[in-house]
Coordinates of C-alpha atoms and ligand atoms in Angstrom, one line a residue:
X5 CA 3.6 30.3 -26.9
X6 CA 0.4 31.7 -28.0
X7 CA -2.8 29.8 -27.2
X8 CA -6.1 31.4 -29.3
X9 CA -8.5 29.4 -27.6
X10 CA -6.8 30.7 -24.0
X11 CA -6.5 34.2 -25.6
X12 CA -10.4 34.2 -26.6
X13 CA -11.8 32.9 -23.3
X14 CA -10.1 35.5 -21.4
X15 CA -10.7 38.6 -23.6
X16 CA -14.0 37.4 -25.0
X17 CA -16.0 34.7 -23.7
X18 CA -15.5 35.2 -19.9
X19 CA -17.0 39.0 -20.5
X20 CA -19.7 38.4 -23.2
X21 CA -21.1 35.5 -20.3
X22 CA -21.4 37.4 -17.7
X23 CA -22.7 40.2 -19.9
X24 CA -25.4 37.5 -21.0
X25 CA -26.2 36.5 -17.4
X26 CA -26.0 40.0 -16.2
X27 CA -23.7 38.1 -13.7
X28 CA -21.9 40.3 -11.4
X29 CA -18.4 37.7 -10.7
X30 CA -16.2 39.6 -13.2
X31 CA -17.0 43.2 -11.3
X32 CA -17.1 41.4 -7.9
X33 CA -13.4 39.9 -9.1
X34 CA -12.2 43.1 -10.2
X35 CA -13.5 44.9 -6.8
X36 CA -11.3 41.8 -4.7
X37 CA -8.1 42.0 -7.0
X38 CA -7.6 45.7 -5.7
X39 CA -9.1 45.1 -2.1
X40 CA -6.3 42.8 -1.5
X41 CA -3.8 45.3 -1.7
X42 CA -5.5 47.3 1.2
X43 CA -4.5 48.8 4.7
X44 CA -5.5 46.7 7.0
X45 CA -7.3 49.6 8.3
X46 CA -9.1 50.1 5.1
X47 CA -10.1 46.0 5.3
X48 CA -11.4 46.6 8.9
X49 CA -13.6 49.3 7.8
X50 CA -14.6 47.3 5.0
X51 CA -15.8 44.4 7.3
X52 CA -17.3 46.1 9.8
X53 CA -19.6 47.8 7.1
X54 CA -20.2 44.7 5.6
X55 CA -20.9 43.1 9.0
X56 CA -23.1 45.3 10.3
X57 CA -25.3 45.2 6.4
X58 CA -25.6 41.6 7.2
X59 CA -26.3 41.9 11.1
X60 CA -28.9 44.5 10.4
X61 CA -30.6 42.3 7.2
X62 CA -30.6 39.1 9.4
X63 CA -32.6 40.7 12.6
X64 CA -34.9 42.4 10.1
X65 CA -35.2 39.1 7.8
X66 CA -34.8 36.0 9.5
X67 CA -36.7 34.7 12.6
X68 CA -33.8 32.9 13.8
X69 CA -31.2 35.6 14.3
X70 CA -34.3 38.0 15.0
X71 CA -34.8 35.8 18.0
X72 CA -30.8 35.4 18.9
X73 CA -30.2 39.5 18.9
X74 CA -33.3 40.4 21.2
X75 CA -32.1 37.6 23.6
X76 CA -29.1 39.4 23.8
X77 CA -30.3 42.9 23.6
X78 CA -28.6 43.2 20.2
X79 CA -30.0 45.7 18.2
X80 CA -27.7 46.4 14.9
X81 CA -30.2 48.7 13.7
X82 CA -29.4 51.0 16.5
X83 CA -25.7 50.6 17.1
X84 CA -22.8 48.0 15.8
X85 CA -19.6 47.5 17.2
X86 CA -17.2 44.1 17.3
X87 CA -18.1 44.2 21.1
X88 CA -21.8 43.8 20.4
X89 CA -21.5 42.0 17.7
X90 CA -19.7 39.3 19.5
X91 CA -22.4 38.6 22.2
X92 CA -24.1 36.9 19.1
X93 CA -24.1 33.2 20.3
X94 CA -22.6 30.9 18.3
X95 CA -24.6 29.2 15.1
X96 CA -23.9 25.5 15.4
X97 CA -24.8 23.3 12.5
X98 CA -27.7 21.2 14.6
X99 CA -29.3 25.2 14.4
X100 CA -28.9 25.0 11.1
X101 CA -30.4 21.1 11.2
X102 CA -33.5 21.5 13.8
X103 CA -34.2 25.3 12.4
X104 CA -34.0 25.7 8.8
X105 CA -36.5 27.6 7.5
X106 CA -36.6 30.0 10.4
X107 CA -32.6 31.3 8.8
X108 CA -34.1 31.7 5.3
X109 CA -34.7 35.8 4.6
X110 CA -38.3 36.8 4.3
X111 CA -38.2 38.2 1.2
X112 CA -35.9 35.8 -0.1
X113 CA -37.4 33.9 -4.0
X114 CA -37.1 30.8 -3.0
X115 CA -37.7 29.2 -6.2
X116 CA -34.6 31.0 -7.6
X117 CA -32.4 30.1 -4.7
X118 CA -29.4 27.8 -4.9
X119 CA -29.2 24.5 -2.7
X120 CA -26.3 23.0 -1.4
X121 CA -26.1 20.4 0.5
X122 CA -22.9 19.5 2.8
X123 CA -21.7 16.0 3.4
X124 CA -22.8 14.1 6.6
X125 CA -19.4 13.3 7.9
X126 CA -19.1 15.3 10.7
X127 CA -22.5 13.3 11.9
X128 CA -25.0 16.4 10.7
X129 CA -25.5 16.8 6.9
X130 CA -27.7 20.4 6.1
X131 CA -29.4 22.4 3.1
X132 CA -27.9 25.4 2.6
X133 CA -29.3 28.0 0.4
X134 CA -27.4 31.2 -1.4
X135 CA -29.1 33.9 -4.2
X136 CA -27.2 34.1 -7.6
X137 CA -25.3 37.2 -7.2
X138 CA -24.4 35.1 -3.5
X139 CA -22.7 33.2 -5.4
X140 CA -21.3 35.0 -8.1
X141 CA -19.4 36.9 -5.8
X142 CA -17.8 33.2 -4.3
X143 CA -16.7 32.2 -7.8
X144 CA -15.2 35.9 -8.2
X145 CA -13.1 34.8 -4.9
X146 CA -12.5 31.5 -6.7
X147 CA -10.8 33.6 -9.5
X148 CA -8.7 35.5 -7.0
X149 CA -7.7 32.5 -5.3
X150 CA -6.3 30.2 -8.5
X151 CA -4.5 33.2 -9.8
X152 CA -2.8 33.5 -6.5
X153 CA -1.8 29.7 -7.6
X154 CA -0.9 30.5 -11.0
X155 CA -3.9 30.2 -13.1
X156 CA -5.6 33.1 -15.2
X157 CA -9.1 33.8 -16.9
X158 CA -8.9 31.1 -20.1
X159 CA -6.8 28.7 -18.7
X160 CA -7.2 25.2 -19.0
X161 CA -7.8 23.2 -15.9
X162 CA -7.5 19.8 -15.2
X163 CA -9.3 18.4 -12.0
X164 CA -9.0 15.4 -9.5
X165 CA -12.2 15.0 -8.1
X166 CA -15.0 13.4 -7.3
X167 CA -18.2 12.5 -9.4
X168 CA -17.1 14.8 -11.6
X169 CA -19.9 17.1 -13.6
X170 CA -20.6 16.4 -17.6
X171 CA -22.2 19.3 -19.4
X172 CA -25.5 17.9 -20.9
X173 CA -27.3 21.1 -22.3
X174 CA -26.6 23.1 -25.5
X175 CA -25.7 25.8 -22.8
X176 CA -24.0 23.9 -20.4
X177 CA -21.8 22.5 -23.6
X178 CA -21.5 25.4 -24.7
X179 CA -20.3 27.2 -22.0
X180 CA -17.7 24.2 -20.9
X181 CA -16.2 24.7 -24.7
X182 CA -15.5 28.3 -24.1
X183 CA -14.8 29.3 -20.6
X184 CA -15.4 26.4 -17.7
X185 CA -12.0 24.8 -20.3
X186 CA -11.6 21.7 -17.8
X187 CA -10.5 17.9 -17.8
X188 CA -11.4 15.4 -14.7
X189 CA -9.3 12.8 -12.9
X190 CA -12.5 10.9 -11.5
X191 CA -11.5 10.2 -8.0
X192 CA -14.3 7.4 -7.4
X193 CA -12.0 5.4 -10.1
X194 CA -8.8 5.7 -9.2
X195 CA -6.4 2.9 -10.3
X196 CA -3.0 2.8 -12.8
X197 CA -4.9 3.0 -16.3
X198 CA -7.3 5.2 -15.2
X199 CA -4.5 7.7 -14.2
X200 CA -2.6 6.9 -17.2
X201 CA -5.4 7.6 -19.4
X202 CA -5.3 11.0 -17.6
X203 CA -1.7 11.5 -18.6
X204 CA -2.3 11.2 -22.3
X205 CA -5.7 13.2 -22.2
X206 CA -3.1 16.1 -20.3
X207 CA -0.5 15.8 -23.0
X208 CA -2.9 16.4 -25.9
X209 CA -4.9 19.3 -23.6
X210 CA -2.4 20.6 -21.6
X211 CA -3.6 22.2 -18.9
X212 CA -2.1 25.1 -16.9
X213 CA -3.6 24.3 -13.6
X214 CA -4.5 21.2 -11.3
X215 CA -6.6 21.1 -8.7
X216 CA -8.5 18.5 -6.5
X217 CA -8.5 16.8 -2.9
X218 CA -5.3 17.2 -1.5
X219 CA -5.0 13.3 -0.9
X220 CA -6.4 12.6 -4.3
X221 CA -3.6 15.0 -6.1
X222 CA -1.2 12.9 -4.0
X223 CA -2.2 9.7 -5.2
X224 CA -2.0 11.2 -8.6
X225 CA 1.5 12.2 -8.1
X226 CA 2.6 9.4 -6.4
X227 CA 1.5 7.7 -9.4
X228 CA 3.5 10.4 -11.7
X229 CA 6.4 9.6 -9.7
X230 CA 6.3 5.5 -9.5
X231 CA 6.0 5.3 -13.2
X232 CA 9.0 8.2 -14.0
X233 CA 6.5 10.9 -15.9
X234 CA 8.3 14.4 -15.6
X235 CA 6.7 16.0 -17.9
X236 CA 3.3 17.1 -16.6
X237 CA 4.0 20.7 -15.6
X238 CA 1.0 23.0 -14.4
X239 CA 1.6 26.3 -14.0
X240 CA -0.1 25.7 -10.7
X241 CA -1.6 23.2 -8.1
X242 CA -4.1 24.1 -5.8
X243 CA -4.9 21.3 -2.8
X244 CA -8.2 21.8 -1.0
X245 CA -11.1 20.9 0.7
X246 CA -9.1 19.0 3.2
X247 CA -6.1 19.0 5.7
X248 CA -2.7 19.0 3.4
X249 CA -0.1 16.7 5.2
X250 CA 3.7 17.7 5.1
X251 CA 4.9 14.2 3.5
X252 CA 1.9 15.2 0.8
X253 CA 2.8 18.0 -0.2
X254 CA 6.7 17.3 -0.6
X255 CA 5.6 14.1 -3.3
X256 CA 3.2 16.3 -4.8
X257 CA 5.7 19.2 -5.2
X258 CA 8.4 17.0 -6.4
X259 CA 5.9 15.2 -8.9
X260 CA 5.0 18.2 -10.7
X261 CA 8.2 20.7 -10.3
X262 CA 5.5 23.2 -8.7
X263 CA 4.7 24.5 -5.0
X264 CA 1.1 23.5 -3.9
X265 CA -1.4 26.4 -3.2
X266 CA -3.2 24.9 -0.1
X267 CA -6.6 26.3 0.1
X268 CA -9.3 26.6 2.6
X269 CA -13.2 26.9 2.6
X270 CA -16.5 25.2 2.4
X271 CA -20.1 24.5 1.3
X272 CA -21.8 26.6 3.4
X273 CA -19.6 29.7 2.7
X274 CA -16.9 29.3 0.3
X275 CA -13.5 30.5 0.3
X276 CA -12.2 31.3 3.8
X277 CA -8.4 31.3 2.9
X278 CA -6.1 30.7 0.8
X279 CA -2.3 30.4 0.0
X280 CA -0.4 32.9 -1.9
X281 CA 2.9 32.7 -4.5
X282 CA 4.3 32.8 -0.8
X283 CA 3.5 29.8 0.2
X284 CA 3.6 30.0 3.9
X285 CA -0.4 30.4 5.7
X286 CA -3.1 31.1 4.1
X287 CA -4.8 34.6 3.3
X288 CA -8.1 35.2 5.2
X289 CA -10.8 36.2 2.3
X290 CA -11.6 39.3 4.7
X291 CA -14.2 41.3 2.2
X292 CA -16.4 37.8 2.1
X293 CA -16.2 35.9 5.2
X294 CA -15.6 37.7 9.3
X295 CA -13.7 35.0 10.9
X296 CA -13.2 34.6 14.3
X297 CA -10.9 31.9 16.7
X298 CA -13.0 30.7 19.5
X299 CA -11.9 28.7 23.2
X300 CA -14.3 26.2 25.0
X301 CA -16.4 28.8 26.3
X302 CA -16.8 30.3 22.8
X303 CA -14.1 33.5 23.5
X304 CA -11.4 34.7 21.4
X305 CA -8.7 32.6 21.9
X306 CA -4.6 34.2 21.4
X307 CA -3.1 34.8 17.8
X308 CA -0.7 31.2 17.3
X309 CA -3.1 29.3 20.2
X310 CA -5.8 27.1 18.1
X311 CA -9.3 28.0 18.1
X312 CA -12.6 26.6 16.9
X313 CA -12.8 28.4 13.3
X314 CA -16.5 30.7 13.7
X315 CA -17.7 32.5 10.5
X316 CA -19.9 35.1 9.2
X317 CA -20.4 35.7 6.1
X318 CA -20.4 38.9 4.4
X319 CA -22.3 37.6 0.8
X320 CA -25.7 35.5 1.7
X321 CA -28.7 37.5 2.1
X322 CA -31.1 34.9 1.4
X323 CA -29.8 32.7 4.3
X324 CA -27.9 34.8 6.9
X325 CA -25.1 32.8 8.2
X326 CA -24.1 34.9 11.3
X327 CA -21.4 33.5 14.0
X328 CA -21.7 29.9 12.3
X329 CA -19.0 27.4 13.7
X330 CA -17.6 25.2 11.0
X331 CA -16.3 22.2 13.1
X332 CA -13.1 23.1 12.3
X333 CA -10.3 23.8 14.3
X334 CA -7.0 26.5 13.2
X335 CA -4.4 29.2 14.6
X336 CA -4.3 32.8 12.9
X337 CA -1.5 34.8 13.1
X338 CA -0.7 39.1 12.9
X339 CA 2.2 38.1 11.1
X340 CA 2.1 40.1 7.9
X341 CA 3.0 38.4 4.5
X342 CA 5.6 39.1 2.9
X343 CA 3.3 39.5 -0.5
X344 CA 1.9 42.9 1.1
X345 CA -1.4 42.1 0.7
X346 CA -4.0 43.2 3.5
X347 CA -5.6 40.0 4.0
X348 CA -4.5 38.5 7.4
X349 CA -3.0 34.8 7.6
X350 CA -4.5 31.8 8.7
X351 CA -1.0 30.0 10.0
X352 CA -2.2 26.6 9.7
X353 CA -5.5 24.3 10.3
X354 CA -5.4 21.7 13.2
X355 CA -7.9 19.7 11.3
X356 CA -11.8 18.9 11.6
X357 CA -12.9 19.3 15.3
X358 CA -14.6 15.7 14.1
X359 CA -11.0 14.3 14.3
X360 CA -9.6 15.1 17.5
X361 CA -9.1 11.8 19.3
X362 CA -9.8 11.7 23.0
X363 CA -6.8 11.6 25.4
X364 CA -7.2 9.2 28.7
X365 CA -6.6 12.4 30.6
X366 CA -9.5 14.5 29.1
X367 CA -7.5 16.2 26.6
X368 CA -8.1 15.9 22.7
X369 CA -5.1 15.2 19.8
X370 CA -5.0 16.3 16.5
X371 CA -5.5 13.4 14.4
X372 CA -4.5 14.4 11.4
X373 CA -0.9 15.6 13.6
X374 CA -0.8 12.5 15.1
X375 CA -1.1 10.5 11.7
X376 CA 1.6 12.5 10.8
X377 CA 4.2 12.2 13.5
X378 CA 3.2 8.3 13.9
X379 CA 4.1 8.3 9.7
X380 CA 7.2 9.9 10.4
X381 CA 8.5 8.5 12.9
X382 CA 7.3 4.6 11.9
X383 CA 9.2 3.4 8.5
X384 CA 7.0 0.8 6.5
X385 CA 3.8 2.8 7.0
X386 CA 2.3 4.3 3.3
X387 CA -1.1 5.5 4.6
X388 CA -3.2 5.0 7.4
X389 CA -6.3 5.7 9.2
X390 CA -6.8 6.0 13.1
X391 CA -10.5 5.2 13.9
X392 CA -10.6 5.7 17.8
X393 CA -13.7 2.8 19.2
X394 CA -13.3 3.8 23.0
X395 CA -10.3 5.8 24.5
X396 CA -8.8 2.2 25.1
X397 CA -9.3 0.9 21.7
X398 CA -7.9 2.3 18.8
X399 CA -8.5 0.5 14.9
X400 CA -6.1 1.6 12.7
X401 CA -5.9 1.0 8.9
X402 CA -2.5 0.7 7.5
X403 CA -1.7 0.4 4.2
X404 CA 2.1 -1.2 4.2
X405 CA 4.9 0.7 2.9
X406 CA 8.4 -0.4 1.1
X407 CA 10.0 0.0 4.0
X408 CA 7.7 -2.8 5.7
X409 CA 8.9 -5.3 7.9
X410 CA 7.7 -7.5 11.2
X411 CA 8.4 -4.9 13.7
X412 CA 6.7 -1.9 11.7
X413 CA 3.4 -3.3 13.8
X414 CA 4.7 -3.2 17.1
X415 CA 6.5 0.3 16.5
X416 CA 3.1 1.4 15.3
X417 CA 1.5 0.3 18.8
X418 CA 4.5 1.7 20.8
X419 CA 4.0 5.4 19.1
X420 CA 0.3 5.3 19.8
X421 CA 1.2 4.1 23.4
X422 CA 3.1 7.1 24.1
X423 CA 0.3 9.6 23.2
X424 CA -2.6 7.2 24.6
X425 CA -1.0 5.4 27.1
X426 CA 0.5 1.8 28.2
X427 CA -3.6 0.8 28.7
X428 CA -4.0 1.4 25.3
X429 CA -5.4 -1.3 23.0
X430 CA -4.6 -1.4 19.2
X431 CA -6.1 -3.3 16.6
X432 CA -4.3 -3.1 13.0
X433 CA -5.9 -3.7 9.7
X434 CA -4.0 -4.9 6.9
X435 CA -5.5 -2.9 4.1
X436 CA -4.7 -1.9 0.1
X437 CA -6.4 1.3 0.7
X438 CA -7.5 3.9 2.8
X439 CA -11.1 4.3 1.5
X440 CA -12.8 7.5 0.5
X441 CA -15.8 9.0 1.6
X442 CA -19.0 9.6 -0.7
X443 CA -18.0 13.4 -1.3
X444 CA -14.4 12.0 -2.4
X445 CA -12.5 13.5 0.4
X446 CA -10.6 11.0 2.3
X447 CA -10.3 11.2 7.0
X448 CA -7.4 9.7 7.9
X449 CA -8.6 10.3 11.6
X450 CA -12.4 9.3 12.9
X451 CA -13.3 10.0 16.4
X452 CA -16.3 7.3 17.7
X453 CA -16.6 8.7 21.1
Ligands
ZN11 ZN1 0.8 36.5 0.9

């Protein structure tokens, strides 16, 4: 069916805005819609350029990596390869923390720079700063990614997430009319009639795409589900800013008839990956971000082994982000998609290095896996949250399931007991709700040690 406003905010209003903002996202988008189709020879080459543009900038610009390269007799302005490149030491977020101003560009305007600020969750929150045409060429990768998921320039979106933004200017009103063409699920409030309100605002507005926190879509759809709605049918749903469980997705996939995009990225950067129509890993975003899979020791670990995720990225001038570790942990793969697109997969994420409890024998668990396997193989379990005290003492929030009964506890223990050991203590909270964090995202695994 024909849709006028869609049909104007595609052909018209997306163009004449960026026209008016001399924005460069819709030439930037353009540039990545035919990039992804590359060799992966041609993406190399592409990268390495890149890479060595923001290598060179940074020594020249900021007094931190200045510092860095000459320790390590790195001098891009002389000679670049992946080799060199790599004796780079790693950019930690405490850098980041205890150094600030020293990875801000010389000649960067600071008074026209964009903040953002990442949550504290993984014990270190930080300022991060970006130019405009930074980060118009992240919301041009944005525009990449959701039509991978379905979605497409004038589509209506409707969003699950948290502290949700209400245009209050003219312009800002303006512009949310015409192009931004979004509805919001607050996910600070979310109980039955909020989420049934939500369902009669999407009936009269209809949007084409969802997105939102993966466990925030879930409750959404669990919701859908429970009450017997069938009729809310996106085009697309993209999950993302955090770990997308199996038993997730499949509710979420049966309550709206669609398969879930997962996605991948962050404040500091942006998009790092993302699914395609495929469905199966995720797309690096290899012309914005160099990412690397790092061991213990900071080395290249082996395609399908998991690695500490370590990125560069390719767009911020004002505030060089060169080798930066994320804190989280995934496995990349050679495998090529069967999409034909050049960008190389990410096979899966292992989940925030923040949430790797600590086994008795000096290894480390995914929690977010072992949250998983304990749901799966315990019935009477809906949700639950493993919050590891000492590596004897393990708190664990559990919401109770249908399937509930007096031994679902003492099965619960017994599964933990066979990853932790028979020393193991376990201490179970009866509770209605796994709570959210201030951001809105939810960790169903905390590591206190
Ligand atoms: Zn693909």
């Amino acid at each position: 069916m024909f849709n006028l406003a869609e049909f104007m905010s595609k052909h018209v209003f997306y163009k004449a805005w960026d026209i008016k903002e001399r924005s460069h996202r819709l030439s930037e988008w353009k540039q990545l819609e035919a990039q992804q189709w590359w060799t992966r020879e041609q993406l190399e080459n592409l990268q390495n350029e890149r890479l060595k543009c923001i290598l060179t900038h940074a020594y020249h610009n900021s007094d931190y990596y200045k510092q860095l390269c000459d320790d390590q007799g790195v001098n891009p302005a002389q000679e670049f390869s992946l080799d060199i490149f790599s004796r780079i030491p790693v950019t930690t977020k405490l850098d980041i923390r205890n150094k600030n101003t020293a990875f801000i560009s010389k000649g960067a305007d600071r008074g026209q720079l964009v903040t953002a600020k990442t949550g504290g969750s993984t014990g270190v929150s930080l300022e991060l700063h970006f130019d405009r045409h930074c980060q118009q060429k992240r919301n041009a990768a944005q525009l990449m990614a959701d039509r991978w998921a379905g979605w497409d320039l004038g589509v209506k979106r409707a969003a699950v997430w948290g502290n949700p933004v209400h245009p209050v200017t003219i312009k800002q009103k303006i512009r949310h009319h015409l192009m931004d063409r979004i509805i919001y699920l607050d996910t600070m409030n979310l109980n039955d009639a909020s989420m049934g309100d939500f369902v009669d605002r999407w009936q009269v507005e209809k949007p084409g795409v969802i997105f939102g926190h993966a466990h925030s879509i879930f409750i959404f759809a669990r919701y859908l589900i429970k009450e017997g709605i069938t009729n809310i049918r996106p085009r697309g749903v993209i999950a993302t800013s955090m770990m997308l469980l199996d038993h997730e997705r499949a509710i979420i996939e049966q309550a709206f008839g669609r398969k879930v995009t997962n996605r991948y990225g962050c404040e500091e950067v942006g998009l790092i990956a993302s699914e395609c129509n495929e469905h199966n890993g995720m797309h690096l975003n290899l012309p914005h971000v160099y990412v690397e899979f790092l061991d213990a020791n900071d080395q290249p670990v082996q395609e399908g082994e998991p690695g500490k995720i370590v990125v560069t990225d390719l767009n911020n001038y004002a505030m060089p982000l060169i080798r930066y570790r994320v804190e989280d942990v995934g496995v990349y793969t050679e495998r090529a998609c069967p999409c034909g697109r050049g960008f190389p997969l990410l096979e899966r994420l292992e989940g925030r290095l923040a949430d790797f409890l600590k086994l008795p024998d000096g290894g480390e668990v995914a929690g977010i896996s072992l949250v998983e396997r304990t749901l799966t193989n315990v019935p009477g379990i809906e949700q639950m949250q493993l919050i590891q005290e000492s590596t004897n003492l393990i708190v664990v929030n559990r919401v109770k399931g249908r399937d509930y009964t007096t031994n679902t506890d003492d099965c619960l223990t017994e599964s933990l007991r066979e990853v932790f050991g028979d020393r193991l203590r376990v201490s179970i909270n009866e509770v209605e709700h796994i709570p959210q964090e201030k951001s809105g995202k939810y960790r169903f695994s905390i590591c206190k040690i």
